Structure formats: C-alpha cells, structure tokens
Short mmCIF file of N, CA and C in Angstrom, two decimals:
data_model
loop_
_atom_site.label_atom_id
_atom_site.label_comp_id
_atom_site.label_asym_id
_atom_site.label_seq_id
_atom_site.Cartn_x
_atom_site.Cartn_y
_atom_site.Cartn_z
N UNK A 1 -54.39 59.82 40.63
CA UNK A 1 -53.76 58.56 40.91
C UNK A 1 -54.51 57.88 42.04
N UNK A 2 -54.42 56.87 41.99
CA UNK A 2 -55.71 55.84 43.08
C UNK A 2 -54.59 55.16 43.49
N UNK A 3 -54.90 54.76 45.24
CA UNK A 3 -54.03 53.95 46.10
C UNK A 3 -54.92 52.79 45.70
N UNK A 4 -54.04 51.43 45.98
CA UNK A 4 -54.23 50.40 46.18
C UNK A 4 -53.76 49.73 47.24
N UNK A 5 -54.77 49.11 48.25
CA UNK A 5 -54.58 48.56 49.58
C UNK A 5 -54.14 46.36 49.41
N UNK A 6 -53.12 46.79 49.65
CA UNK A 6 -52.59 44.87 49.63
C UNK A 6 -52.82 44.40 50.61
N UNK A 7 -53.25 45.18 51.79
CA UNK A 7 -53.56 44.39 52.84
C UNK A 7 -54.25 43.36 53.30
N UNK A 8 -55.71 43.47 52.44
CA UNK A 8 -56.87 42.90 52.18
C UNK A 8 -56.58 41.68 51.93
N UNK A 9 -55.42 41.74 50.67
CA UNK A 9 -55.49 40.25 50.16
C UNK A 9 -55.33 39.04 50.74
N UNK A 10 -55.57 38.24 50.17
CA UNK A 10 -55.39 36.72 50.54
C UNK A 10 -54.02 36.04 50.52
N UNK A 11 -53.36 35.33 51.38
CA UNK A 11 -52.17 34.92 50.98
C UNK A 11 -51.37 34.33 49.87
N UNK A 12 -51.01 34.35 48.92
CA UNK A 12 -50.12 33.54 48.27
C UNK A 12 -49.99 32.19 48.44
N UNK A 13 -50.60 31.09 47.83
CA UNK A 13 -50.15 29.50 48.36
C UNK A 13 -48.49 29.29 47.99
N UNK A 14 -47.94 28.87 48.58
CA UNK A 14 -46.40 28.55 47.69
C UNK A 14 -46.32 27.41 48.05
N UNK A 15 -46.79 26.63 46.56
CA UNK A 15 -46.63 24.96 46.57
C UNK A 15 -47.19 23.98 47.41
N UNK A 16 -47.35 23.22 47.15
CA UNK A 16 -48.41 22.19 47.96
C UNK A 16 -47.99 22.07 49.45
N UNK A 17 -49.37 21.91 49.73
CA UNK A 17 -48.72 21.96 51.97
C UNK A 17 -48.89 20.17 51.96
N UNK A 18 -48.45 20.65 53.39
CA UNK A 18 -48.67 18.89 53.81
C UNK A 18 -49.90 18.14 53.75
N UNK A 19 -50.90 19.46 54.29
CA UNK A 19 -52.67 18.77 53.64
C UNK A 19 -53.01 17.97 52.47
N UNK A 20 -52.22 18.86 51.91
CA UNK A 20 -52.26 18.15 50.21
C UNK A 20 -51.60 16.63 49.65
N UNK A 21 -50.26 17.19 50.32
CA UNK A 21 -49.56 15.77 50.08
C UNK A 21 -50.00 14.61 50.82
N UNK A 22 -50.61 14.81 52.58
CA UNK A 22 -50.97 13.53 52.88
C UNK A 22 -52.30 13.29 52.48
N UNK A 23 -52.71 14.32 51.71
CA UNK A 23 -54.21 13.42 51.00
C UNK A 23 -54.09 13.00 50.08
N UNK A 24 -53.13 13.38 49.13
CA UNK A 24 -52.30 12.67 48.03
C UNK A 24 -52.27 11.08 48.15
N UNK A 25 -51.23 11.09 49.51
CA UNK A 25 -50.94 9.73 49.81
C UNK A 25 -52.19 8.83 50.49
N UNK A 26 -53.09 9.13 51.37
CA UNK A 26 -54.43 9.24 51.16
C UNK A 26 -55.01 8.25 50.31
N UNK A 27 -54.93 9.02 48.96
CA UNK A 27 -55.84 8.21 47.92
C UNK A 27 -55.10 7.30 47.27
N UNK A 28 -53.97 7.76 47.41
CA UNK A 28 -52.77 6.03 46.73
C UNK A 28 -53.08 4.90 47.70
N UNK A 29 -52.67 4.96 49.24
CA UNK A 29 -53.01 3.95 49.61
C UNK A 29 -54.54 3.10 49.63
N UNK A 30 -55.62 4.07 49.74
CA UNK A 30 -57.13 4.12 49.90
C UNK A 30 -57.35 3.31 48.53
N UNK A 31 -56.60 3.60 47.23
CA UNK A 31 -57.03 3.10 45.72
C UNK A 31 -56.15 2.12 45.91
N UNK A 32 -54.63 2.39 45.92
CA UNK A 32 -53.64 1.67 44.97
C UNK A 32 -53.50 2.09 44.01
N UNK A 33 -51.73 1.76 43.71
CA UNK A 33 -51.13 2.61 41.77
C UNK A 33 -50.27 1.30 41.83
N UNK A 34 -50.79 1.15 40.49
CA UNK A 34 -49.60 0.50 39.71
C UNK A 34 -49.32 0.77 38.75
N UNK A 35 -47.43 0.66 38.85
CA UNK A 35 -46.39 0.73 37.85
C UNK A 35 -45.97 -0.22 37.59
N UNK A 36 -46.00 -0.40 36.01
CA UNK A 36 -45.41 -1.29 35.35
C UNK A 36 -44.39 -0.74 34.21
N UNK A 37 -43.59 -1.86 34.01
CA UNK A 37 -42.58 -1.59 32.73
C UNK A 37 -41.90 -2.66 32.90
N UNK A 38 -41.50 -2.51 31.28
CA UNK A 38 -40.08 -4.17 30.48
C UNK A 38 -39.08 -3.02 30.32
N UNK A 39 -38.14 -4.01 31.15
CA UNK A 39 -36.39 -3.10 30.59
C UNK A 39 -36.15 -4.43 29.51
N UNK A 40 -35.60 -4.03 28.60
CA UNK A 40 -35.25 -5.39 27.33
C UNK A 40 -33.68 -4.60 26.85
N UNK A 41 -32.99 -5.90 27.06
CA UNK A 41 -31.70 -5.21 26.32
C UNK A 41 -31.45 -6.22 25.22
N UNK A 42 -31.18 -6.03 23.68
CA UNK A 42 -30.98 -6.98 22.72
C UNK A 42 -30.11 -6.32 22.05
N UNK A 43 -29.11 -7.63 21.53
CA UNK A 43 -28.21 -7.02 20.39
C UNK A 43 -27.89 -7.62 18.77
N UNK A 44 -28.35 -7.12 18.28
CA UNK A 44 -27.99 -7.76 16.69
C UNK A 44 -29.52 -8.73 16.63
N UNK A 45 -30.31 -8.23 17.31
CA UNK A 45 -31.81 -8.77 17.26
C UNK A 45 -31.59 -9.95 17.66
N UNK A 46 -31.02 -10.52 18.82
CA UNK A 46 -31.20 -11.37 19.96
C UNK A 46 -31.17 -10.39 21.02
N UNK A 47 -32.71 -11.26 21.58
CA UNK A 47 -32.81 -10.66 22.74
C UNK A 47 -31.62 -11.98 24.14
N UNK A 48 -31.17 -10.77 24.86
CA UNK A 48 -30.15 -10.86 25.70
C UNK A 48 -30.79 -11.01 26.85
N UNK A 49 -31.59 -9.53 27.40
CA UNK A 49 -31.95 -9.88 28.33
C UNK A 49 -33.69 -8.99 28.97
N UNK A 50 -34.46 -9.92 29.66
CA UNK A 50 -35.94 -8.79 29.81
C UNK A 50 -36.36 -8.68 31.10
N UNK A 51 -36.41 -8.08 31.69
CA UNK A 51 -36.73 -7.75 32.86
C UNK A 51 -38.18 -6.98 32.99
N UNK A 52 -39.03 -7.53 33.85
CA UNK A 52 -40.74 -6.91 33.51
C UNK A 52 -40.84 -6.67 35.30
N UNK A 53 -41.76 -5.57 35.26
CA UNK A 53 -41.34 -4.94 36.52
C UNK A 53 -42.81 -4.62 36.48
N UNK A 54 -43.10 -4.91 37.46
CA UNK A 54 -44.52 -4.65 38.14
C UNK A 54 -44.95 -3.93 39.48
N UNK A 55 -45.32 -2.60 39.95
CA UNK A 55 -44.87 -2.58 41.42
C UNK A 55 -46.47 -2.08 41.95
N UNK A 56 -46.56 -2.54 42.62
CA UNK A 56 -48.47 -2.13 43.28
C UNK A 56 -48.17 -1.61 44.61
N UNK A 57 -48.57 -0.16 44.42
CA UNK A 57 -48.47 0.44 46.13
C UNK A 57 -49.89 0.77 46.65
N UNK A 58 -49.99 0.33 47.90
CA UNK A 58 -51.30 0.28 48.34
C UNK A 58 -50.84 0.01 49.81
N UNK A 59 -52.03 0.75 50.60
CA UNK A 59 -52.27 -0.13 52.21
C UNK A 59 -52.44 -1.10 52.20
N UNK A 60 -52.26 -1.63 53.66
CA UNK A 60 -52.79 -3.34 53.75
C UNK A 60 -53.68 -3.76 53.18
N UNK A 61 -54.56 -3.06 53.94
CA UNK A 61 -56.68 -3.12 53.28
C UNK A 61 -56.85 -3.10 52.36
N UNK A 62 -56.17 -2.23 51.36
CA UNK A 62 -56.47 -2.53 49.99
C UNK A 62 -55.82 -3.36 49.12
N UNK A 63 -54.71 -3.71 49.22
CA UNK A 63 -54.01 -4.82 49.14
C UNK A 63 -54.47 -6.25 49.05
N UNK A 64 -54.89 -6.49 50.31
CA UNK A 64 -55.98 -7.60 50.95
C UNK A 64 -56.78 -7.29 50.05
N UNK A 65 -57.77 -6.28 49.69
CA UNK A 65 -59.08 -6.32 48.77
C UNK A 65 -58.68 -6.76 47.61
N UNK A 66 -57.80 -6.73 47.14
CA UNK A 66 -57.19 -7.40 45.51
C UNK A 66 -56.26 -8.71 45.62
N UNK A 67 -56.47 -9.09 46.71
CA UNK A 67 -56.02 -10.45 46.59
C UNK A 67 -54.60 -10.71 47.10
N UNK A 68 -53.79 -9.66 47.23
CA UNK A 68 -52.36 -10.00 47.49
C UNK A 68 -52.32 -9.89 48.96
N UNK A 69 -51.95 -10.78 49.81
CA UNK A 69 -51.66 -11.26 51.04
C UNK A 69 -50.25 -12.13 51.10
N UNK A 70 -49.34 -12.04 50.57
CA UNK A 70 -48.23 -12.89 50.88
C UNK A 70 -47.44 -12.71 51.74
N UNK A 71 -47.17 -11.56 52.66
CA UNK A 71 -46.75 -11.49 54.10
C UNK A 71 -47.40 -12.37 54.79
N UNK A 72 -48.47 -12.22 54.86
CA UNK A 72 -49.11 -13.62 55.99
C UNK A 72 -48.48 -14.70 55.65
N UNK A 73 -48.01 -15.71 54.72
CA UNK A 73 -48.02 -17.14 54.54
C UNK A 73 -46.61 -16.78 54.29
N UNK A 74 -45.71 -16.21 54.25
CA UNK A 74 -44.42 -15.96 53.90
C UNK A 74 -43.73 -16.34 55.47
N UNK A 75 -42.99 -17.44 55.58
CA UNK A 75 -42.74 -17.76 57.48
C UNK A 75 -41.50 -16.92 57.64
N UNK A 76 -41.09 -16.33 56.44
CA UNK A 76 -39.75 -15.30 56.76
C UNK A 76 -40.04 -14.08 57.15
N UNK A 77 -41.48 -13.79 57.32
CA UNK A 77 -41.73 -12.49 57.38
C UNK A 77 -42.87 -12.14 58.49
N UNK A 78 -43.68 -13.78 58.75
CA UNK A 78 -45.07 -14.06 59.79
C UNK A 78 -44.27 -14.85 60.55
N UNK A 79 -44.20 -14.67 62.12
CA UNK A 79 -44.32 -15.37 63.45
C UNK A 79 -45.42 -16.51 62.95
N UNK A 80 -46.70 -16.32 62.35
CA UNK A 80 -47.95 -17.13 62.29
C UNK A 80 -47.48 -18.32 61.58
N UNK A 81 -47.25 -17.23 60.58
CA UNK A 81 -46.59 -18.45 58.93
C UNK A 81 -45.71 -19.48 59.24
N UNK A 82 -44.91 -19.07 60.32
CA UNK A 82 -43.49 -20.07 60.85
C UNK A 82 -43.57 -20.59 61.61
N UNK A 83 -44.98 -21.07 62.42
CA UNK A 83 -45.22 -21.86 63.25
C UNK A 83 -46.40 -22.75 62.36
N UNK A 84 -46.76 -21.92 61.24
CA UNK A 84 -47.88 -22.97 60.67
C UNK A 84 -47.32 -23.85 60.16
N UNK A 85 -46.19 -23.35 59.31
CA UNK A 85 -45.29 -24.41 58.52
C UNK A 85 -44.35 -25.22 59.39
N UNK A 86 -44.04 -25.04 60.68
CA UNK A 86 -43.10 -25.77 61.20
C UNK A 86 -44.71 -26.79 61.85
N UNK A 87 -45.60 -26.93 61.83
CA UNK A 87 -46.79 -27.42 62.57
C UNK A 87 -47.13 -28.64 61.28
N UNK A 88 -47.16 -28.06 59.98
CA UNK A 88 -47.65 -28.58 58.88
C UNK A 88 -46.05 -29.72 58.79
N UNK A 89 -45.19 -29.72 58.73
CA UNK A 89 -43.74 -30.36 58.81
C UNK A 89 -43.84 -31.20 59.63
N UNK A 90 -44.41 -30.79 60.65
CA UNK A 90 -44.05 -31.86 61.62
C UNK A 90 -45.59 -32.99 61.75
N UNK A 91 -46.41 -32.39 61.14
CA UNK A 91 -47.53 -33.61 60.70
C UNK A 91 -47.39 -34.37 59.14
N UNK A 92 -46.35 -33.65 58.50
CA UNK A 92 -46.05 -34.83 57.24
C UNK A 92 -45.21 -35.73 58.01
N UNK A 93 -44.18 -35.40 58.48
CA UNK A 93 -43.34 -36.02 59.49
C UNK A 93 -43.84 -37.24 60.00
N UNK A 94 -44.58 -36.85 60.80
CA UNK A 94 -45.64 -37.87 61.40
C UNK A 94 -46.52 -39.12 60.66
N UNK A 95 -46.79 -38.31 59.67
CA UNK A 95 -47.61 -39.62 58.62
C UNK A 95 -46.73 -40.47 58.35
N UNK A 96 -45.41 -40.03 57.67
CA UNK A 96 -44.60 -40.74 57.10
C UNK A 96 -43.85 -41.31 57.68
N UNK A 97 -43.63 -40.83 59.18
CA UNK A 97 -43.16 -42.18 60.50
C UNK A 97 -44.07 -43.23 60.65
N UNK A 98 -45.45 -42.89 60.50
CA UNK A 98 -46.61 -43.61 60.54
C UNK A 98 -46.55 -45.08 59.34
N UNK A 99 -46.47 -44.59 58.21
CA UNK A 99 -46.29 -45.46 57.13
C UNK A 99 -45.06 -46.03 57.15
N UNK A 100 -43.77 -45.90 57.30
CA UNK A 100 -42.90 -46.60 57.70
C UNK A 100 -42.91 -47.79 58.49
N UNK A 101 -43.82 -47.25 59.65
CA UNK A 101 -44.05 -48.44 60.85
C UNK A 101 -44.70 -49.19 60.58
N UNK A 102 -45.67 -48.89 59.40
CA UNK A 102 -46.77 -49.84 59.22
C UNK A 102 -46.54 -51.06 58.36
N UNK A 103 -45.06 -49.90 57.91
CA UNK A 103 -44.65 -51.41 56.28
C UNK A 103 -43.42 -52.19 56.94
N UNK A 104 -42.81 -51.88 58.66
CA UNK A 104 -41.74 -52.37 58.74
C UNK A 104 -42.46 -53.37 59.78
N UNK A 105 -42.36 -54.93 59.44
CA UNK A 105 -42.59 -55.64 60.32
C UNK A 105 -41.43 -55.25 61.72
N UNK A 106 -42.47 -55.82 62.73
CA UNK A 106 -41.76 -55.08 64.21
C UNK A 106 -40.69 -56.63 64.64
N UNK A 107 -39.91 -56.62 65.12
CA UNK A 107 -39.17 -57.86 65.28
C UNK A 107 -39.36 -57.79 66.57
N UNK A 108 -39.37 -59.15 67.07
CA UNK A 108 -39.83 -59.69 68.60
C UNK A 108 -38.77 -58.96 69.89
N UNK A 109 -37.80 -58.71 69.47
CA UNK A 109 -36.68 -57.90 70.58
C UNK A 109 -37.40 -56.73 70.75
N UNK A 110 -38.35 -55.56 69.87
CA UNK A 110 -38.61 -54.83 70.13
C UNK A 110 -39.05 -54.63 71.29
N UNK A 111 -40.02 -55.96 71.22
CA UNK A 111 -41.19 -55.48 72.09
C UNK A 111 -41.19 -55.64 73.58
#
C-alpha cells in the first residue's frame, strides 16, 4: 500500500475572488455591454402595448468615446448645463427686448 502526501498540493479555488470580478467589471466599463429587448403585450392580434429597452453600461470615457454625453447638457443634472441655459435664456431674452424696442416707437414723455 503507498501513502499519499496532500500536503504538497495546491489550494482549491472556490469560486471567483474579487480579482476576478473587478476585472470582470474592468472590461465592461473599459468596452461597454449592451442590453437590449421589446416587452410587446397584444391581444386578439392588436398590439396593446411595446416597450423597447435599450441599456448601455460603460465608464464615462467610454461612453464619451461613443458619443453619449447627455449628463453634461442635461441642466438637471450639470451645475455647467444650468448656467449655460439660464445664460442662453437670458440672451434670447435680450434680443427679443431688443426687437420690441426697435418696433415700438419711443413716445416723447419717455425721454
């Protein structure tokens, strides 16, 4: 009969470590995934109702590299955005006080 020594061996992995998973997440944000799908509910072959669902997970950076930036220009969500648009408002504002004045003859009490 022959002994066998277990000592030697190598550990057992049990299930993915955290190395794994944050390199996982890693390459989702680094690439981007998208999920898509249609929920459709119809009855008697009218459609009722469709819902299309699109969801793109990604970092900023990569995000930005494909074009989607709508936090920036969104003023509900950018300090930047909500001073650009309150900046942009208040120069239509302005024109159109401008053109007003220009079409309202000024009457002599004004002045």
């Amino acid at each position: 009969m022959t002994d066998l020594d277990y000592r030697s061996a190598s550990p057992v992995a049990s299930g993915p470590t955290t190395s794994n998973l944050a390199d996982i997440l890693e390459r989702v944000l680094d690439k981007g995934i998208v999920i898509a799908g249609d929920i459709k509910v119809d009855l008697l072959d009218i459609e009722l109702l469709t819902i299309r669902l699109r969801l793109f997970v990604a970092s900023v950076d990569t995000a930005k590299k494909a074009g989607i930036d709508w936090w920036e220009t969104d003023p509900a969500l950018s300090s930047r955005a909500a001073h650009n648009a309150l900046a942009e408002e208040n120069s239509r504002l302005r024109q159109r006080l401008e053109a007003l004045e220009s079409d309202t003859p000024v009457l002599d009490s004004e002045r």
